[in-house]
Amino acid sequence: MTSLKIEPLTRSAFASFGDVIEMADAQHYPINEGFTERFHDLARIDTGTEGGETIVSLFRSQPRVFPLAITFVERHPLGSQAFYPLQNRDWLIVVAEAGEPPSARTLRAFRATGRQGINYARNAWHFPLLVLDRDSDFLVVDRKGPGNNLEEVTLPGAVILTI
Amino acid sequence: MTSLKIEPLTRSAFASFGDVIEMADAQHYPINEGFTERFHDLARIDTGTEGGETIVSLFRSQPRVFPLAITFVERHPLGSQAFYPLQNRDWLIVVAEAGEPPSARTLRAFRATGRQGINYARNAWHFPLLVLDRDSDFLVVDRKGPGNNLEEVTLPGAVILTI
């Protein structure tokens, strides 16, 4: 068994897996006669493959028990998938680059704040939503459409995530 | 001057202006081995017109002073625009159906809870974000791309919004 180190979520650390949706260091400008500041274009929504369309959903996720054995990962070959937390609570992300199925060596874990969302790039391997201590809601932007948009693989050896 | 009555936001009342993004009465089902409930497909994202793409942004909006004179509305002829509040605070929506520019007679006002988002249908007339008492953040899903996606018209007579 391998333990996974949990890193803070930053745009640069996450760049090969997708986008970080946060105000910090984003391009922004005033709109609505100055009443609103727009932090612009924070995620590349990539859902059009094979006749897909973009949908918005809400997820309510239950906390996991830690230490948690990560035994599998999934990916969406036909579309990106964005998550934004709605209750300002930290959450965890386990991810690996698109390509060959990951191993303990290539998996990465990140701790996001409750003011950081992410957008998995199409085909990025990831573990499902990881909520820490209470039922938590997320706004999700992903794909609806024809074709099989879910692949799952078992990891060659379990990886332990400890908080 | 006309005063606008503020109605509670419901899917049926908002149907001719776009979608309400909320868990109540939504189709939902378990995913992630039962750890997550997915409230599915709550908004029709319609951004592909004239080569547009879908983007995710964050808006930070300042409260207005009420009573507020609504003197103009805007619309986006090339794409839908979705807003979801991030701090669980009530907010207001002023909207009118796509078509001829609205008047005091055709404008509607809604009070949304902090757990209700909306998605303006393409061309639905609306006033910009209306936040009630503190700086408030929203996740926004709208369109990036070529063409002029903003039209604004002055109302024939101001409409007063009182909370």
Short mmCIF file of C-alpha atoms in Angstrom, two decimals, chain A residues 21-23 31-45 47 53-65 72 74 81-82 84-88 115 127-129 137-144, chain B residues 21-23 31-45 47 53-65 72 74 81-82 84-88 115 127-129 137-144:
data_model
loop_
_atom_site.label_atom_id
_atom_site.label_comp_id
_atom_site.label_asym_id
_atom_site.label_seq_id
_atom_site.Cartn_x
_atom_site.Cartn_y
_atom_site.Cartn_z
CA ILE A 21 -12.09 27.74 -10.84
CA GLU A 22 -11.22 30.46 -8.36
CA MET A 23 -10.97 34.23 -8.17
CA ILE A 31 -19.52 45.01 -15.43
CA ASN A 32 -23.07 46.14 -14.57
CA GLU A 33 -22.06 49.80 -14.12
CA GLY A 34 -19.44 48.76 -11.61
CA PHE A 35 -21.77 46.81 -9.34
CA THR A 36 -20.27 43.46 -10.35
CA GLU A 37 -16.73 42.23 -10.91
CA ARG A 38 -16.46 39.46 -13.49
CA PHE A 39 -13.68 36.87 -12.96
CA HIS A 40 -13.70 35.65 -16.49
CA ASP A 41 -13.44 32.37 -18.35
CA LEU A 42 -12.11 30.08 -15.65
CA ALA A 43 -12.87 26.68 -17.18
CA ARG A 44 -12.78 25.15 -20.64
CA ILE A 45 -16.10 23.34 -21.06
CA THR A 47 -18.71 18.62 -24.00
CA GLU A 53 -24.46 19.14 -24.93
CA THR A 54 -23.61 21.01 -21.73
CA ILE A 55 -25.81 20.58 -18.69
CA VAL A 56 -25.84 21.96 -15.15
CA SER A 57 -26.61 19.61 -12.25
CA LEU A 58 -26.36 19.67 -8.46
CA PHE A 59 -24.59 16.92 -6.52
CA ARG A 60 -25.11 16.22 -2.81
CA SER A 61 -22.22 14.14 -1.49
CA GLN A 62 -21.72 12.29 1.77
CA PRO A 63 -18.42 12.38 3.68
CA ARG A 64 -16.00 9.47 3.38
CA VAL A 65 -14.28 7.70 6.23
CA PHE A 72 -10.18 2.56 -8.67
CA GLU A 74 -12.81 6.75 -13.54
CA GLN A 81 -16.66 17.80 -15.83
CA ALA A 82 -16.60 20.85 -13.55
CA TYR A 84 -17.84 23.98 -7.60
CA PRO A 85 -18.51 23.65 -3.83
CA LEU A 86 -21.57 25.44 -2.46
CA GLN A 87 -20.90 25.48 1.29
CA ASN A 88 -17.38 26.83 1.60
CA ARG A 115 -13.80 28.67 -2.67
CA PHE A 127 -11.70 9.33 -8.03
CA PRO A 128 -15.33 10.42 -7.37
CA LEU A 129 -16.19 13.41 -5.17
CA ASP A 137 -23.39 20.22 -2.32
CA PHE A 138 -21.65 21.02 -5.58
CA LEU A 139 -22.69 22.70 -8.79
CA VAL A 140 -21.61 20.47 -11.69
CA VAL A 141 -21.20 21.34 -15.37
CA ASP A 142 -20.80 18.29 -17.57
CA ARG A 143 -22.05 16.51 -20.67
CA LYS A 144 -25.30 14.90 -21.72
CA ILE B 21 -31.50 25.42 -10.83
CA GLU B 22 -32.51 23.83 -7.54
CA MET B 23 -32.80 20.40 -5.96
CA ILE B 31 -24.04 7.75 -8.20
CA ASN B 32 -20.54 7.07 -6.82
CA GLU B 33 -21.60 3.84 -5.07
CA GLY B 34 -24.34 5.73 -3.26
CA PHE B 35 -22.07 8.42 -1.79
CA THR B 36 -23.50 11.13 -4.06
CA GLU B 37 -27.00 12.02 -5.19
CA ARG B 38 -27.15 13.60 -8.65
CA PHE B 39 -29.91 16.18 -9.26
CA HIS B 40 -29.72 15.97 -12.98
CA ASP B 41 -29.87 18.30 -15.96
CA LEU B 42 -31.30 21.43 -14.39
CA ALA B 43 -30.43 24.01 -17.06
CA ARG B 44 -30.36 24.12 -20.82
CA ILE B 45 -27.02 25.65 -21.77
CA THR B 47 -24.25 28.93 -26.16
CA GLU B 53 -18.47 28.15 -26.56
CA THR B 54 -19.48 27.63 -22.94
CA ILE B 55 -17.40 29.20 -20.19
CA VAL B 56 -17.54 29.26 -16.40
CA SER B 57 -16.87 32.52 -14.57
CA LEU B 58 -17.29 33.91 -11.06
CA PHE B 59 -19.12 37.18 -10.39
CA ARG B 60 -18.76 39.23 -7.21
CA SER B 61 -21.68 41.63 -6.91
CA GLN B 62 -22.32 44.58 -4.60
CA PRO B 63 -25.69 45.19 -2.95
CA ARG B 64 -28.07 47.73 -4.43
CA VAL B 65 -29.89 50.45 -2.56
CA PHE B 72 -33.30 49.52 -18.45
CA GLU B 74 -30.50 43.83 -21.24
CA GLN B 81 -26.65 32.77 -19.00
CA ALA B 82 -26.83 30.80 -15.74
CA TYR B 84 -25.88 30.16 -9.00
CA PRO B 85 -25.38 31.91 -5.61
CA LEU B 86 -22.38 30.80 -3.53
CA GLN B 87 -23.21 32.17 -0.09
CA ASN B 88 -26.77 31.02 0.55
CA ARG B 115 -30.17 27.66 -2.85
CA PHE B 127 -31.86 43.50 -15.21
CA PRO B 128 -28.28 42.79 -14.03
CA LEU B 129 -27.54 40.86 -10.83
CA ASP B 137 -20.54 35.69 -5.30
CA PHE B 138 -22.13 33.70 -8.08
CA LEU B 139 -20.96 30.95 -10.39
CA VAL B 140 -21.89 31.91 -13.95
CA VAL B 141 -22.16 29.71 -17.04
CA ASP B 142 -22.45 31.68 -20.24
CA ARG B 143 -21.05 32.18 -23.73
CA LYS B 144 -17.75 33.29 -25.17
#
